[in-house]
Amino acid sequence: MSEAAFQALAEPNRRAMLILVRDQPRSVNEIAEHFQITQQAVSQHLKVLKDAGLVAVKRDAQRRLYIVRPEGFESVREFLEDFWPDRLQRLKAAVESERDG
């Protein structure tokens, strides 16, 4: 289990930043526009997310774009799965039953 991932996710601004970059790569400035904190504070939050393996930086010409690393969430997913394996199995069975009609 990645303690760093859980610590990074514990902060509300970081979770909001992850949502912003989930579907579209964004620069620090683009992310900062959505928060009432300094660009420097946004950069520090992004560093925590990057160090935890939850985001990566992609170069685009002169800009550094932040993108989500889905594989960074693997330890979180594995931890949470232990709490509801029966629910996931029931959901799978329900979806398969509905699909098979």
PDB file of C-alpha atoms in Angstrom:
ATOM      1  CA  MET A   1       0.000   0.000   0.000  1.00  0.00           C
ATOM      2  CA  SER A   2       1.344   3.419  -0.939  1.00  0.00           C
ATOM      3  CA  GLU A   3       1.174   5.707   2.075  1.00  0.00           C
ATOM      4  CA  ALA A   4       2.179   8.622  -0.168  1.00  0.00           C
ATOM      5  CA  ALA A   5      -0.884   8.128  -2.377  1.00  0.00           C
ATOM      6  CA  PHE A   6      -3.234   8.168   0.601  1.00  0.00           C
ATOM      7  CA  GLN A   7      -1.551  11.222   2.091  1.00  0.00           C
ATOM      8  CA  ALA A   8      -1.768  13.024  -1.248  1.00  0.00           C
ATOM      9  CA  LEU A   9      -5.456  12.155  -1.613  1.00  0.00           C
ATOM     10  CA  ALA A  10      -6.244  13.335   1.920  1.00  0.00           C
ATOM     11  CA  GLU A  11      -6.008  16.997   0.892  1.00  0.00           C
ATOM     12  CA  PRO A  12      -9.167  18.426  -0.801  1.00  0.00           C
ATOM     13  CA  ASN A  13      -7.300  20.765  -3.175  1.00  0.00           C
ATOM     14  CA  ARG A  14      -5.230  17.865  -4.483  1.00  0.00           C
ATOM     15  CA  ARG A  15      -8.330  15.772  -5.120  1.00  0.00           C
ATOM     16  CA  ALA A  16      -9.827  18.709  -7.030  1.00  0.00           C
ATOM     17  CA  MET A  17      -6.618  19.042  -9.067  1.00  0.00           C
ATOM     18  CA  LEU A  18      -6.783  15.365  -9.970  1.00  0.00           C
ATOM     19  CA  ILE A  19     -10.322  15.853 -11.225  1.00  0.00           C
ATOM     20  CA  LEU A  20      -9.152  18.774 -13.389  1.00  0.00           C
ATOM     21  CA  VAL A  21      -6.383  16.769 -15.057  1.00  0.00           C
ATOM     22  CA  ARG A  22      -8.298  13.494 -15.218  1.00  0.00           C
ATOM     23  CA  ASP A  23      -9.686  14.092 -18.715  1.00  0.00           C
ATOM     24  CA  GLN A  24      -7.370  16.762 -20.056  1.00  0.00           C
ATOM     25  CA  PRO A  25      -3.694  17.576 -19.516  1.00  0.00           C
ATOM     26  CA  ARG A  26      -3.283  21.032 -17.981  1.00  0.00           C
ATOM     27  CA  SER A  27      -0.470  23.409 -17.120  1.00  0.00           C
ATOM     28  CA  VAL A  28       0.114  24.778 -13.629  1.00  0.00           C
ATOM     29  CA  ASN A  29      -1.385  28.106 -14.699  1.00  0.00           C
ATOM     30  CA  GLU A  30      -4.515  26.441 -16.097  1.00  0.00           C
ATOM     31  CA  ILE A  31      -4.935  24.508 -12.864  1.00  0.00           C
ATOM     32  CA  ALA A  32      -4.264  27.576 -10.689  1.00  0.00           C
ATOM     33  CA  GLU A  33      -7.137  29.462 -12.378  1.00  0.00           C
ATOM     34  CA  HIS A  34      -9.564  27.147 -10.584  1.00  0.00           C
ATOM     35  CA  PHE A  35      -8.253  27.793  -7.062  1.00  0.00           C
ATOM     36  CA  GLN A  36      -8.014  30.691  -4.682  1.00  0.00           C
ATOM     37  CA  ILE A  37      -4.451  29.838  -3.733  1.00  0.00           C
ATOM     38  CA  THR A  38      -1.183  31.017  -5.234  1.00  0.00           C
ATOM     39  CA  GLN A  39       0.366  29.420  -8.285  1.00  0.00           C
ATOM     40  CA  GLN A  40       3.278  28.460  -6.035  1.00  0.00           C
ATOM     41  CA  ALA A  41       0.901  26.595  -3.692  1.00  0.00           C
ATOM     42  CA  VAL A  42      -0.626  24.808  -6.695  1.00  0.00           C
ATOM     43  CA  SER A  43       2.878  23.801  -7.805  1.00  0.00           C
ATOM     44  CA  GLN A  44       3.611  22.409  -4.347  1.00  0.00           C
ATOM     45  CA  HIS A  45       0.392  20.370  -4.379  1.00  0.00           C
ATOM     46  CA  LEU A  46       1.230  19.046  -7.846  1.00  0.00           C
ATOM     47  CA  LYS A  47       4.686  18.033  -6.614  1.00  0.00           C
ATOM     48  CA  VAL A  48       3.080  15.993  -3.826  1.00  0.00           C
ATOM     49  CA  LEU A  49       0.781  14.321  -6.374  1.00  0.00           C
ATOM     50  CA  LYS A  50       3.731  13.649  -8.689  1.00  0.00           C
ATOM     51  CA  ASP A  51       5.908  12.255  -5.884  1.00  0.00           C
ATOM     52  CA  ALA A  52       3.021   9.953  -4.918  1.00  0.00           C
ATOM     53  CA  GLY A  53       2.864   8.688  -8.509  1.00  0.00           C
ATOM     54  CA  LEU A  54      -0.659   9.998  -9.103  1.00  0.00           C
ATOM     55  CA  VAL A  55       0.252  12.487 -11.844  1.00  0.00           C
ATOM     56  CA  ALA A  56       3.014  12.771 -14.402  1.00  0.00           C
ATOM     57  CA  VAL A  57       4.412  15.695 -16.354  1.00  0.00           C
ATOM     58  CA  LYS A  58       4.215  15.710 -20.128  1.00  0.00           C
ATOM     59  CA  ARG A  59       6.186  18.260 -22.131  1.00  0.00           C
ATOM     60  CA  ASP A  60       4.294  20.111 -24.844  1.00  0.00           C
ATOM     61  CA  ALA A  61       6.563  22.610 -26.595  1.00  0.00           C
ATOM     62  CA  GLN A  62       7.435  25.091 -23.840  1.00  0.00           C
ATOM     63  CA  ARG A  63       4.741  23.955 -21.409  1.00  0.00           C
ATOM     64  CA  ARG A  64       4.698  21.257 -18.760  1.00  0.00           C
ATOM     65  CA  LEU A  65       1.313  19.565 -18.683  1.00  0.00           C
ATOM     66  CA  TYR A  66       0.090  17.484 -15.779  1.00  0.00           C
ATOM     67  CA  ILE A  67      -1.735  14.238 -16.519  1.00  0.00           C
ATOM     68  CA  VAL A  68      -3.227  11.539 -14.304  1.00  0.00           C
ATOM     69  CA  ARG A  69      -1.319   8.267 -13.944  1.00  0.00           C
ATOM     70  CA  PRO A  70      -4.069   5.636 -13.518  1.00  0.00           C
ATOM     71  CA  GLU A  71      -1.493   3.064 -12.427  1.00  0.00           C
ATOM     72  CA  GLY A  72      -0.649   5.332  -9.497  1.00  0.00           C
ATOM     73  CA  PHE A  73      -4.061   4.554  -8.022  1.00  0.00           C
ATOM     74  CA  GLU A  74      -3.502   0.790  -8.022  1.00  0.00           C
ATOM     75  CA  SER A  75      -2.536   0.551  -4.350  1.00  0.00           C
ATOM     76  CA  VAL A  76      -5.569   2.629  -3.365  1.00  0.00           C
ATOM     77  CA  ARG A  77      -7.849   0.423  -5.447  1.00  0.00           C
ATOM     78  CA  GLU A  78      -6.378  -2.748  -3.947  1.00  0.00           C
ATOM     79  CA  PHE A  79      -6.812  -1.402  -0.422  1.00  0.00           C
ATOM     80  CA  LEU A  80     -10.451  -0.455  -1.009  1.00  0.00           C
ATOM     81  CA  GLU A  81     -11.295  -3.734  -2.738  1.00  0.00           C
ATOM     82  CA  ASP A  82     -10.636  -5.600   0.504  1.00  0.00           C
ATOM     83  CA  PHE A  83     -13.566  -3.796   2.090  1.00  0.00           C
ATOM     84  CA  TRP A  84     -16.195  -4.742  -0.459  1.00  0.00           C
ATOM     85  CA  PRO A  85     -15.326  -7.848  -2.472  1.00  0.00           C
ATOM     86  CA  ASP A  86     -18.872  -9.205  -2.181  1.00  0.00           C
ATOM     87  CA  ARG A  87     -20.340  -5.965  -3.487  1.00  0.00           C
ATOM     88  CA  LEU A  88     -18.091  -6.015  -6.521  1.00  0.00           C
ATOM     89  CA  GLN A  89     -19.025  -9.625  -7.231  1.00  0.00           C
ATOM     90  CA  ARG A  90     -22.736  -8.810  -6.890  1.00  0.00           C
ATOM     91  CA  LEU A  91     -22.355  -5.827  -9.215  1.00  0.00           C
ATOM     92  CA  LYS A  92     -20.536  -7.993 -11.757  1.00  0.00           C
ATOM     93  CA  ALA A  93     -23.275 -10.643 -11.554  1.00  0.00           C
ATOM     94  CA  ALA A  94     -26.010  -8.016 -11.944  1.00  0.00           C
ATOM     95  CA  VAL A  95     -24.337  -6.462 -14.982  1.00  0.00           C
ATOM     96  CA  GLU A  96     -23.784  -9.857 -16.590  1.00  0.00           C
ATOM     97  CA  SER A  97     -27.369 -10.904 -15.843  1.00  0.00           C
ATOM     98  CA  GLU A  98     -28.746  -7.707 -17.355  1.00  0.00           C
ATOM     99  CA  ARG A  99     -26.480  -8.021 -20.377  1.00  0.00           C
ATOM    100  CA  ASP A 100     -27.493 -11.647 -20.961  1.00  0.00           C
ATOM    101  CA  GLY A 101     -31.122 -10.599 -20.610  1.00  0.00           C
TER     102      GLY A 101
END
